[in-house]
Short mmCIF file of C-alpha atoms (C1' of nucleotides) in Angstrom, two decimals:
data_model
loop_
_atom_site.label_atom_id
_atom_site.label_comp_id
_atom_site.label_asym_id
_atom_site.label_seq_id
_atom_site.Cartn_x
_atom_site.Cartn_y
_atom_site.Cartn_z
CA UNK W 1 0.00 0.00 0.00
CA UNK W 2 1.17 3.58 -0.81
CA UNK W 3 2.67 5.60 1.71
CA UNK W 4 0.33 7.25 3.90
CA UNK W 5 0.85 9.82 6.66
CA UNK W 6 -2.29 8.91 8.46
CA UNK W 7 -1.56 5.62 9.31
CA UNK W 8 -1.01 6.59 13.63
CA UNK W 9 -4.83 8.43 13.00
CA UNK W 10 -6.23 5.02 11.42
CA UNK W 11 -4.95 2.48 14.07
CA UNK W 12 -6.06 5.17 16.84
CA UNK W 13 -9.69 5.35 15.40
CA UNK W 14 -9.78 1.13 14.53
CA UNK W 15 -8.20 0.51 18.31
CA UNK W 16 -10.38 2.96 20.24
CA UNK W 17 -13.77 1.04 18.75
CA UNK W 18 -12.47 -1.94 19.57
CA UNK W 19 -11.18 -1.37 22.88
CA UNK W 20 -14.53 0.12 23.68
CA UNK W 21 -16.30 -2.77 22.59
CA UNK W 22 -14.37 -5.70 24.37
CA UNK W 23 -11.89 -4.46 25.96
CA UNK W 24 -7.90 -4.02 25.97
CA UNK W 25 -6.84 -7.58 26.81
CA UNK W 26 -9.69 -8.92 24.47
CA UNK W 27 -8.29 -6.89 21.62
CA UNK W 28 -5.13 -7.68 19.60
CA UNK W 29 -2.94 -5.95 17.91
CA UNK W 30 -3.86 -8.07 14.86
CA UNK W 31 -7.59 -7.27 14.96
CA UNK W 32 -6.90 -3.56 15.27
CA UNK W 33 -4.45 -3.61 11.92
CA UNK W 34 -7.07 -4.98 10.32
CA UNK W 35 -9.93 -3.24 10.51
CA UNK W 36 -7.35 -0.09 9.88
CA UNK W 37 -5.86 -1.68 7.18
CA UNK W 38 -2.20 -1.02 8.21
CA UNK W 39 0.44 -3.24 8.88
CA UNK W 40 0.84 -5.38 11.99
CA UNK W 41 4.35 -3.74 12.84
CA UNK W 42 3.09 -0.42 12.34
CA UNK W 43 1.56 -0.21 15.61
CA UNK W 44 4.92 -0.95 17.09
CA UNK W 45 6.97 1.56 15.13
CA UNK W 46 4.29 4.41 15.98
CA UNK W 47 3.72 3.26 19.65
CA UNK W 48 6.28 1.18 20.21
CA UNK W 49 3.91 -1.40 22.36
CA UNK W 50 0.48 -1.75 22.88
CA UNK W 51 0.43 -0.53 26.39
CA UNK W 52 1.60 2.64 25.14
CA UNK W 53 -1.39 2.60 22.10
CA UNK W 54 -3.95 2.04 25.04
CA UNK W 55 -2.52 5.31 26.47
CA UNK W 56 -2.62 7.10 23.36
CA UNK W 57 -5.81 6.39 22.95
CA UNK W 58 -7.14 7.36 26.20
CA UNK W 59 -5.13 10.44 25.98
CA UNK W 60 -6.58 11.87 22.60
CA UNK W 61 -10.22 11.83 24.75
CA UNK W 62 -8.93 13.14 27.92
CA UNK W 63 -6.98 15.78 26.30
CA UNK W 64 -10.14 17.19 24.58
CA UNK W 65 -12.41 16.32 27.35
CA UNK W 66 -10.88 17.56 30.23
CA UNK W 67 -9.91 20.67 29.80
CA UNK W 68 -13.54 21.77 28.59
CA UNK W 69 -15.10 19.44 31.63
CA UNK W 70 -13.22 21.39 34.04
CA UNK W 71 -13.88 25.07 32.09
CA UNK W 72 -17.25 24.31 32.51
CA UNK W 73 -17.59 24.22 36.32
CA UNK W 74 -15.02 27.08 36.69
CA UNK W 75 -17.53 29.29 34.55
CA UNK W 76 -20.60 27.60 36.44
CA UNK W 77 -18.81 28.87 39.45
CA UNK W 78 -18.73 32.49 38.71
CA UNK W 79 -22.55 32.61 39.40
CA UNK W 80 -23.36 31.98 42.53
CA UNK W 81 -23.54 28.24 44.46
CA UNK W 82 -24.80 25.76 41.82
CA UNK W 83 -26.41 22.81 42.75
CA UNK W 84 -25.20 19.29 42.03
CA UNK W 85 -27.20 18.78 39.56
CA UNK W 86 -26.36 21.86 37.62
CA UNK W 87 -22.49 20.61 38.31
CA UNK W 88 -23.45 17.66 36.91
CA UNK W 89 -25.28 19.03 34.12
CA UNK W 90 -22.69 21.23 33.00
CA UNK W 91 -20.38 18.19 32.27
CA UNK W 92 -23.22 17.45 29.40
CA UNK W 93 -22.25 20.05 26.76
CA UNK W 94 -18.21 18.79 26.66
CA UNK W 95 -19.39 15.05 26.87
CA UNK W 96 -21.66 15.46 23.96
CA UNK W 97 -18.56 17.97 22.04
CA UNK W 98 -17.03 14.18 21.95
CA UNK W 99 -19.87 13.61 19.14
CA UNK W 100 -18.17 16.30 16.95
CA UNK W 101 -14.78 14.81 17.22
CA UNK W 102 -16.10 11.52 16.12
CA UNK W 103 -19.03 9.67 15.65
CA UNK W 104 -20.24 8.07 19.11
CA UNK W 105 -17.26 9.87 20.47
CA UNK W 106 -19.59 10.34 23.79
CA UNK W 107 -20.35 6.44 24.34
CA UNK W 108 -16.75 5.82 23.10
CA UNK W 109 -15.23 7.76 25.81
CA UNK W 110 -16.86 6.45 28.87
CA UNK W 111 -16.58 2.83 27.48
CA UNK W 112 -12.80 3.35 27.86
CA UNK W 113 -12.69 5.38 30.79
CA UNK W 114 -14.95 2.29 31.60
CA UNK W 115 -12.89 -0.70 30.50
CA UNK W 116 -9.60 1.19 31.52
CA UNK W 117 -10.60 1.67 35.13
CA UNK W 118 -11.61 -1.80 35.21
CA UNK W 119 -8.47 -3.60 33.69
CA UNK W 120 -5.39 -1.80 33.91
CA UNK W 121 -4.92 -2.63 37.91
CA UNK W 122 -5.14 1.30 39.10
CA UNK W 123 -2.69 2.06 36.34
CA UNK W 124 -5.54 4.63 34.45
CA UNK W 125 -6.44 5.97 37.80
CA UNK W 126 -3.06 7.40 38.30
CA UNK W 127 -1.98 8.59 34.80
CA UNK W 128 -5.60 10.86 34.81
CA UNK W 129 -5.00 12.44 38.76
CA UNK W 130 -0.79 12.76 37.89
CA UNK W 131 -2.20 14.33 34.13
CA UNK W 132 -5.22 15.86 34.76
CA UNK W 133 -5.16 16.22 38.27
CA UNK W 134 -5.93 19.89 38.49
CA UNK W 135 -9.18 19.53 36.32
CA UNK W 136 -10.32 16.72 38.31
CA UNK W 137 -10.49 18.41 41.63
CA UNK W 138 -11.99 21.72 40.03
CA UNK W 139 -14.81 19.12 39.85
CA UNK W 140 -14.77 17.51 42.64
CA UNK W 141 -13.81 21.00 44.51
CA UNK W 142 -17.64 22.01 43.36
CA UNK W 143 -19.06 19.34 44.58
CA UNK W 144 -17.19 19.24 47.74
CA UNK W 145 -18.64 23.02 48.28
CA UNK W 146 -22.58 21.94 46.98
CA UNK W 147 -22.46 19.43 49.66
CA UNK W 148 -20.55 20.94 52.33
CA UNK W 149 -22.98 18.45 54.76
CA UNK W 150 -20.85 15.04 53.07
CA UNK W 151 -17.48 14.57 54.93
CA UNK W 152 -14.45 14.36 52.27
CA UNK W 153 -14.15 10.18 53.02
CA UNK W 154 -17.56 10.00 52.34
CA UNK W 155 -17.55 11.86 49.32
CA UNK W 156 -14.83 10.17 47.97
CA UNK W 157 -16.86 7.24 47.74
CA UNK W 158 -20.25 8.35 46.59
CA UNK W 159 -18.12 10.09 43.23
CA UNK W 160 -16.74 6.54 42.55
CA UNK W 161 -20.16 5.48 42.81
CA UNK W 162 -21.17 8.20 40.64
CA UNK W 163 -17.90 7.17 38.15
CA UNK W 164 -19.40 3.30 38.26
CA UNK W 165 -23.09 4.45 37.52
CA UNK W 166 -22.57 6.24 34.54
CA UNK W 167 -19.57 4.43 33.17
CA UNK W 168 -21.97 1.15 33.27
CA UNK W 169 -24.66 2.89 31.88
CA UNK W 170 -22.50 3.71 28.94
CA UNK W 171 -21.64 0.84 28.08
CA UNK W 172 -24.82 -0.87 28.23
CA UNK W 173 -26.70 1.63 27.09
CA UNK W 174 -27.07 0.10 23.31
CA UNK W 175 -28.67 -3.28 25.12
CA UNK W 176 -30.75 -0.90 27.76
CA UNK W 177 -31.80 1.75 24.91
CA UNK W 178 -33.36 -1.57 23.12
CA UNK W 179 -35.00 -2.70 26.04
CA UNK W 180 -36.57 0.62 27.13
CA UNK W 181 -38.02 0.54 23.58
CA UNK W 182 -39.15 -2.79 23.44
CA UNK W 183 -41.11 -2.90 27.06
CA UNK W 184 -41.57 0.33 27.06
CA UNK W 185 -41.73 1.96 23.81
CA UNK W 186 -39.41 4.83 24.71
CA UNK W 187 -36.70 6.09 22.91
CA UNK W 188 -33.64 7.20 24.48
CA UNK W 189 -30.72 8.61 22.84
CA UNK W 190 -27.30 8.81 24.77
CA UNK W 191 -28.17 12.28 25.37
CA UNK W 192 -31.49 11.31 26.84
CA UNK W 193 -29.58 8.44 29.02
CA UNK W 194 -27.18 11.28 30.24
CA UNK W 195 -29.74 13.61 31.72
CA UNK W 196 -31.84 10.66 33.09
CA UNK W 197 -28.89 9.63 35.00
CA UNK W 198 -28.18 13.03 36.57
CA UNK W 199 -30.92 13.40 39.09
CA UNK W 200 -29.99 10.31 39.87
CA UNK W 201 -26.43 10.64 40.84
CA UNK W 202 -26.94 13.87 42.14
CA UNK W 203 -29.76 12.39 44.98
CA UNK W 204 -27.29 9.74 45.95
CA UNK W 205 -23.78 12.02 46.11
CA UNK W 206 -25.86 14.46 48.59
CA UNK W 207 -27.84 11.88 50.26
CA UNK W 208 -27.45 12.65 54.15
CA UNK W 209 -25.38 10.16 56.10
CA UNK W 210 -26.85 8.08 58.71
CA UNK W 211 -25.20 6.63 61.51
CA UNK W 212 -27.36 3.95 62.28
CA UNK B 1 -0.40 -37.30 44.00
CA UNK B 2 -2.02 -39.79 45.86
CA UNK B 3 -5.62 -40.17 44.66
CA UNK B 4 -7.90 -36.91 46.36
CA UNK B 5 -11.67 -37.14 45.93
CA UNK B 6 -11.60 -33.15 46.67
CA UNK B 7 -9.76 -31.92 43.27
CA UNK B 8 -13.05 -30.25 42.06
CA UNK B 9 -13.11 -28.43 45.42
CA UNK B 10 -9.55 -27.53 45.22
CA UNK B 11 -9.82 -26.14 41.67
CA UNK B 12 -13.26 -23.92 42.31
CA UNK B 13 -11.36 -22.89 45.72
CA UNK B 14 -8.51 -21.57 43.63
CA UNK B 15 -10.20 -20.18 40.61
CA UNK B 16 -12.89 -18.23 42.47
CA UNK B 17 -10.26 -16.44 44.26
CA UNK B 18 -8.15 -15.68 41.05
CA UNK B 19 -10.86 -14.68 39.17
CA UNK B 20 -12.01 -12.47 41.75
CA UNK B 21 -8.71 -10.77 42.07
CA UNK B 22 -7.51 -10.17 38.34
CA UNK B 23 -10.49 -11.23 36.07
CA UNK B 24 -11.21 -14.46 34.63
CA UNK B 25 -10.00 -14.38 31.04
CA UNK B 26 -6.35 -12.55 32.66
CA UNK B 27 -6.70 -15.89 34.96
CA UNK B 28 -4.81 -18.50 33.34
CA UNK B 29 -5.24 -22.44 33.88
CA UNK B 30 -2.17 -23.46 34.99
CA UNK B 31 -2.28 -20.64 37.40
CA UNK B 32 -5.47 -21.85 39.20
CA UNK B 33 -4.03 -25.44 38.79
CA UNK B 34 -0.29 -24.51 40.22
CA UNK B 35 -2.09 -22.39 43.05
CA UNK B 36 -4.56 -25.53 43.80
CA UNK B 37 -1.74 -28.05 43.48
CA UNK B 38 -3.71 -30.43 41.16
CA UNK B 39 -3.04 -31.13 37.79
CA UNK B 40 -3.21 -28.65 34.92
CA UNK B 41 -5.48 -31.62 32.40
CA UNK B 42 -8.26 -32.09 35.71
CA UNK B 43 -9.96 -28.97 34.88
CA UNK B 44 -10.89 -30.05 31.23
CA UNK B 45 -11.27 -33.43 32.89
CA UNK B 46 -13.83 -32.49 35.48
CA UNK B 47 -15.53 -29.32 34.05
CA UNK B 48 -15.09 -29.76 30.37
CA UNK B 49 -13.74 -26.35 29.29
CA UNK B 50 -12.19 -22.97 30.97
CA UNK B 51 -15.82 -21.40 30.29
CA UNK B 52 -17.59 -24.03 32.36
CA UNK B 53 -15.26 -23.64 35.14
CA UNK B 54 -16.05 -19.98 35.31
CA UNK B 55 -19.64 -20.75 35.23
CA UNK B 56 -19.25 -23.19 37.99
CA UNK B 57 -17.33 -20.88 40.15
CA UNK B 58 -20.66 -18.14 39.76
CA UNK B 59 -23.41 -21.22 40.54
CA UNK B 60 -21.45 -22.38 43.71
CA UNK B 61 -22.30 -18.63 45.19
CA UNK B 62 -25.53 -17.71 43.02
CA UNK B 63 -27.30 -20.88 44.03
CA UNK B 64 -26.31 -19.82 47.88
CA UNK B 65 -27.17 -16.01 47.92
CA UNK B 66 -30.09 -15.90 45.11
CA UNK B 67 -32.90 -17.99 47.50
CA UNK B 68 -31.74 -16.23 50.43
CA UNK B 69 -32.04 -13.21 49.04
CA UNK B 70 -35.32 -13.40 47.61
CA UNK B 71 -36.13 -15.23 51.00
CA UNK B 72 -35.05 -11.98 52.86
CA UNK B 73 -36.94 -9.39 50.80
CA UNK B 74 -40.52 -11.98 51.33
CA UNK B 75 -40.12 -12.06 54.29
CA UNK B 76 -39.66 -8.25 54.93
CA UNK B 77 -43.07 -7.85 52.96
CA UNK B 78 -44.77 -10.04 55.53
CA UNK B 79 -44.41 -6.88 57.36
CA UNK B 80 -45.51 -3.44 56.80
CA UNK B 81 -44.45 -1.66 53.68
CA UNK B 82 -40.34 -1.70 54.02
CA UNK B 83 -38.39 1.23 53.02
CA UNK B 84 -36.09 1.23 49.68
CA UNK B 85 -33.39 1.48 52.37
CA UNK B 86 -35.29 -1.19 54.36
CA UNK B 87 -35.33 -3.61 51.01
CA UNK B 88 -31.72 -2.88 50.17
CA UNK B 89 -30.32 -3.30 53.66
CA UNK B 90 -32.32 -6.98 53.51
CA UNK B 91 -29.18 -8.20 50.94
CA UNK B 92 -26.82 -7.47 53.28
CA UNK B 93 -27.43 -10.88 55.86
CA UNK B 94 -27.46 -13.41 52.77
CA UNK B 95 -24.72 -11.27 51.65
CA UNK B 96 -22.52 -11.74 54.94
CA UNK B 97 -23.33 -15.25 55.14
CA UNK B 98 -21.37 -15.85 52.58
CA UNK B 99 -18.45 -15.77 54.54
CA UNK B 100 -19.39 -18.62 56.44
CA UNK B 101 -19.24 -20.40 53.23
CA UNK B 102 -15.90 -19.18 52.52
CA UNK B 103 -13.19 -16.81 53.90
CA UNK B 104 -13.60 -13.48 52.35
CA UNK B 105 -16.91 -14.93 50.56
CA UNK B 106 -18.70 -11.35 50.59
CA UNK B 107 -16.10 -10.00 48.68
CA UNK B 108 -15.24 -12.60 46.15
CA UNK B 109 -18.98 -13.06 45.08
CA UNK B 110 -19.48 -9.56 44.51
CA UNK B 111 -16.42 -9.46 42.68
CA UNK B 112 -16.74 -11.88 40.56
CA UNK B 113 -20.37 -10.30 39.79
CA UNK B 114 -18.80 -7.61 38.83
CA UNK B 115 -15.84 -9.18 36.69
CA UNK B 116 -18.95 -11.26 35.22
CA UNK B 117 -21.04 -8.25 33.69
CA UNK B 118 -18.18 -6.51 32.64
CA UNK B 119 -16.75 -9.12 30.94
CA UNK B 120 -18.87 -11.52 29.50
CA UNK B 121 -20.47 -9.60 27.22
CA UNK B 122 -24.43 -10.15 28.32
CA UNK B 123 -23.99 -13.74 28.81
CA UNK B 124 -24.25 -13.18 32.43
CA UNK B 125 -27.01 -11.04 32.42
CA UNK B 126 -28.77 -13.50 30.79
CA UNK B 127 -27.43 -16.99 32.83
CA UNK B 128 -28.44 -15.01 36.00
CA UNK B 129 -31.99 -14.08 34.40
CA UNK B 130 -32.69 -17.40 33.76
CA UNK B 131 -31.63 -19.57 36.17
CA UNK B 132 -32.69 -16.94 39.16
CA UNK B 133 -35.46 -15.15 36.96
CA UNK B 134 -37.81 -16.10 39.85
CA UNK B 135 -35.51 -14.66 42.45
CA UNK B 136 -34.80 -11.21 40.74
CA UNK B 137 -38.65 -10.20 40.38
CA UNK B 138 -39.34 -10.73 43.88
CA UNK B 139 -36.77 -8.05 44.39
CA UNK B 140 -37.45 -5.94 41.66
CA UNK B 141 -41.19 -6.01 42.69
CA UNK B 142 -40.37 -5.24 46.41
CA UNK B 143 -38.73 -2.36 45.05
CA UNK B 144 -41.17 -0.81 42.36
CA UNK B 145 -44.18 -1.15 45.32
CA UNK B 146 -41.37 0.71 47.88
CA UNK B 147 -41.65 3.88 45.09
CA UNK B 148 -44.76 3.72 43.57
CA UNK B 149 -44.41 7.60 42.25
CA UNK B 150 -41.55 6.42 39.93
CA UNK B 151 -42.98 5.11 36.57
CA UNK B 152 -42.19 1.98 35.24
CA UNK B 153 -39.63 2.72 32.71
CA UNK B 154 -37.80 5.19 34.66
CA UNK B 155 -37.83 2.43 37.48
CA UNK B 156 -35.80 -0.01 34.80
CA UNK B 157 -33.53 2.81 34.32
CA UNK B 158 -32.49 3.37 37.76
CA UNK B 159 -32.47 -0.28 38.43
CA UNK B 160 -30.01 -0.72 35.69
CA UNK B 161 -28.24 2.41 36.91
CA UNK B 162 -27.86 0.96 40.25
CA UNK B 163 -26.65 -2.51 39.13
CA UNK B 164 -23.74 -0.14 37.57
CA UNK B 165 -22.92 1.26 40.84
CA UNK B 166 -23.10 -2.35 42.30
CA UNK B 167 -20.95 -4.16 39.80
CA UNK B 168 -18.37 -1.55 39.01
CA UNK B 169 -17.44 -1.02 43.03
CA UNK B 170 -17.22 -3.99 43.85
CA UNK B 171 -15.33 -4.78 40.38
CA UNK B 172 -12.66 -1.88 41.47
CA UNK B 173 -13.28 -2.45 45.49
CA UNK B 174 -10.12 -3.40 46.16
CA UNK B 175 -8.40 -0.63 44.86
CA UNK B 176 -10.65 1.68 46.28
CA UNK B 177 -10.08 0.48 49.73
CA UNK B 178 -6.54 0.88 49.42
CA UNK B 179 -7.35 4.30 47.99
CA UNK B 180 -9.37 5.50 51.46
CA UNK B 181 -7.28 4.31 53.65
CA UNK B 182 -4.16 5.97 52.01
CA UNK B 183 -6.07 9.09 51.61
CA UNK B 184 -8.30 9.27 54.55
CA UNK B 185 -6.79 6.37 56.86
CA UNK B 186 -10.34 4.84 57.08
CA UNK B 187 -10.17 1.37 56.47
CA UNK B 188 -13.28 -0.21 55.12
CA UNK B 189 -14.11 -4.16 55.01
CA UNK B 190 -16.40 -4.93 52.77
CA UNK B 191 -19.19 -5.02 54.91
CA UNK B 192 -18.73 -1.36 55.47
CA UNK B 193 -18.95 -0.32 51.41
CA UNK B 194 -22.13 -2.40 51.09
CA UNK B 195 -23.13 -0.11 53.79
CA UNK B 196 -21.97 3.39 52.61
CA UNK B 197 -23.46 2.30 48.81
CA UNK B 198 -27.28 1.31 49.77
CA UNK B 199 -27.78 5.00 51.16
CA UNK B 200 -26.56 6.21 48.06
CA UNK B 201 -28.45 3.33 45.33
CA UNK B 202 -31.57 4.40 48.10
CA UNK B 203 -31.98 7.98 47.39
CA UNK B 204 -31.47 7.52 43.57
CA UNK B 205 -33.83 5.15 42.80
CA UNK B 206 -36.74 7.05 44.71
CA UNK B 207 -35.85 10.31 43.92
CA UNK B 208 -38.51 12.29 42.15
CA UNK B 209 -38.55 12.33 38.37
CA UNK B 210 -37.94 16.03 37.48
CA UNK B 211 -39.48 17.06 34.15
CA UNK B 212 -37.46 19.93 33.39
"C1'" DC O 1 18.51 11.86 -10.69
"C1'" DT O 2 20.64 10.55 -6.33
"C1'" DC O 3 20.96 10.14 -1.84
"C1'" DT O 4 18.99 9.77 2.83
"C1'" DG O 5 15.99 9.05 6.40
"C1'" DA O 6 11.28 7.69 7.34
"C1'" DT O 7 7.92 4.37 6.77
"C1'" DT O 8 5.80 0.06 5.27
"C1'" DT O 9 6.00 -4.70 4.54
"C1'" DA O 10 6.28 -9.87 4.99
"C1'" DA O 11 8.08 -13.08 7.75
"C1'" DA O 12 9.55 -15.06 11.67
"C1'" DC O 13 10.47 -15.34 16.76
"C1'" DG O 14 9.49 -16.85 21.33
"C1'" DT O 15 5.87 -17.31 24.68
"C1'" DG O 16 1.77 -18.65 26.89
"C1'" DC O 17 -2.62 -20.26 26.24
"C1'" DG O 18 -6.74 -23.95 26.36
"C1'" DT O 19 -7.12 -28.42 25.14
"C1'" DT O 20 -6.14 -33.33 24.02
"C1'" DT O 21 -3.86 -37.65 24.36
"C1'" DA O 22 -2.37 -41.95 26.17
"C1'" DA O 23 -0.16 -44.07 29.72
"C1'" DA O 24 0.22 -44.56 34.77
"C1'" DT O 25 -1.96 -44.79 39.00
"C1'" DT O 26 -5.60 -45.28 42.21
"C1'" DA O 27 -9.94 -46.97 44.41
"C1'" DA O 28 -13.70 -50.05 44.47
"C1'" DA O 29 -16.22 -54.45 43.22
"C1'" DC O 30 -16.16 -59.07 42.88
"C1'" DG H 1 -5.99 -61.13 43.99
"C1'" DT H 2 -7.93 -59.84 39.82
"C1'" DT H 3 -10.64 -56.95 37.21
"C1'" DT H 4 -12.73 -52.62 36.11
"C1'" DA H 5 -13.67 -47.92 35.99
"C1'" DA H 6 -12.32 -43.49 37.66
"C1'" DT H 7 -8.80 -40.36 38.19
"C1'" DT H 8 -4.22 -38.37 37.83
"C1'" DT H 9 -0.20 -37.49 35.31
"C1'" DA H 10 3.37 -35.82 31.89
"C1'" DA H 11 3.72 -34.54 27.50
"C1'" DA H 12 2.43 -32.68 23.46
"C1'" DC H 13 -0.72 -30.24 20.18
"C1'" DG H 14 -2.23 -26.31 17.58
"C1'" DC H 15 -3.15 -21.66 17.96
"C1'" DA H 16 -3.00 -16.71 18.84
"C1'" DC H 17 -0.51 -13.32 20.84
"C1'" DG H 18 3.00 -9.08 21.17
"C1'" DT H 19 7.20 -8.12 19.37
"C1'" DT H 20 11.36 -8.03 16.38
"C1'" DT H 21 13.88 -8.25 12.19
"C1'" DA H 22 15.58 -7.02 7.76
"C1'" DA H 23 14.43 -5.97 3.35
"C1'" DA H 24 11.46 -3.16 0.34
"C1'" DT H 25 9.36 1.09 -0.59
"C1'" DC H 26 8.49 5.77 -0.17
"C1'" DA H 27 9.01 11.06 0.17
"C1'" DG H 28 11.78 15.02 0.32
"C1'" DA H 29 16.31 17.58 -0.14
"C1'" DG H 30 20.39 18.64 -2.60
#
DNA sequence: CTCTGATTTAAACGTGCGTTTAAATTAAAC
DNA sequence: GTTTAATTTAAACGCACGTTTAAATCAGAG
């Protein structure tokens, strides 16, 4: 095949599908040159493993995503006290800015941050809080100060709740989407999933605790 | 080895635990067979294949927890209209009983629940709907009656929404754990998560549906 | 055109996997 | 004690994987 400069953009796009789908260990390199039509080796002499292409691709979301996540609440803070569900809520405008990027580029995303929180051992937790750790806690800053009631330990768990919720939700939302239309005859988009999940998440982050 | 009617025990002993801890298709044979001290050929020879190990491994604690669990939320009916918090807190005594059955049995089952959904692709959605179909509605039932202002659909939303939460902290609870108690020196067994989540899964499920 | 460095290619490497085989060993029945 | 079936064992099978190699091909500069 002819040279072609784009051949890092076409395994990125093929392995990022694919890794949303099934998964980084259920994925091989083979697979992914395939469906990009590139060379097996290639991914080695752009990546130089496939640890580092799982990276890569996580990277070319959370570089995009991040920075507008955390722009968001900043602005939403210049107003005065949101709520948690208008912190929440203001997450949906860069989430759905994935679609632009590429097609399905929301459900994409939290499949990987998904699957990647899942697999790699507490090895994606720590590259996202060592390279995006200031974003993150702008977040989590804002909803520390909503629910000033929820002690920090506490918190911490109810957002990993929150992370499990909608990270699930994503990536069974084509199977869930089917059955909500099939027993119920309701149509939900992810967009509609998103903002169905919100009040949601929002109840159960600010929910008092009990000492029973 | 001498002859040792328990090498099915031995094996399920071994694999439940790996599973648990790194996933079952990062879980090799020979590990599980090295780590149970039997031979690596007695797994195909007693259970056939690597898949019908795993699904062995989930019966052995499904056919435990899923009639005591159902048992649990009937007999709570029998009684005066329980609480969502009331009906969730009812899982957590067939829950803990588990580790009667086995050291650290809590944990592992809800692990490998977790490592089950995520990984298998539907296929335990659907062995769990069918073999404990009866089971699940008594649950799902309890629930629905507990918030009778949430329609139907938005009920199998939030039901899905809270098997999310379930799966994917119990999936990552380890890690978390070690997270809190490096962060906020509060250790937490597992009893104590299943304890922080159902105040959380609680107040989302029943929350009012906001038509904004 | 020629040279040079970057990229692509086909092939092979070594490894680990689930599974199968056939012989050896064991336990139970007679 | 002999026979029979169940179980254990060591070895090998075929396959798929990530990675490496070395040659072929390409694009750009002089």
């Amino acid at each position: 095949m002819a040279n072609r400069s784009d051949t890092k953009t076409r395994i990125l796009d093929a392995a990022e599908k694919l890794f949303a789908e099934r998964g980084f260990s259920e994925t091989s390199l083979r697979l992914i040159t395939s469906k990009a039509e590139v060379n097996l080796a290639s991914v080695n002499y752009h990546f130089g493993s496939k640890k580092e292409l799982i990276r890569a691709v996580l990277a070319r979301y959370l570089d995009r995503f991040m920075p507008e996540a955390s722009n968001a609440v900043v602005q939403l803070k210049q107003g005065s006290e949101p709520s948690l569900n208008e912190i929440f809520s203001s997450l949906v405008k860069p989430l759905l800015e994935l679609n632009k990027f590429k097609a399905d580029g929301t459900r994409t995303f939290l499949q990987l941050l998904g699957r990647g929180y899942i697999e790699s051992q507490g090895h994606l937790r720590w590259f996202i809080t060592t390279h995006y750790g200031e974003h993150l806690s702008e977040f989590v800053k804002a909803v520390a100060e909503s629910a000033p009631h929820i002690p920090p330990a506490e918190m911490f768990w109810r957002l990993h709740f929150t992370l499990g919720t909608v990270v699930f939700t994503m990536a069974s939302a084509d199977a869930l989407t089917e059955i909500a239309e099939a027993d119920f005859n309701e149509h939900n988009d992810i967009e509609a999933v998103i903002r169905k999940v919100i009040p949601y998440l929002a109840a159960g982050v600010a929910v008092p605790v009990t000492t029973q």
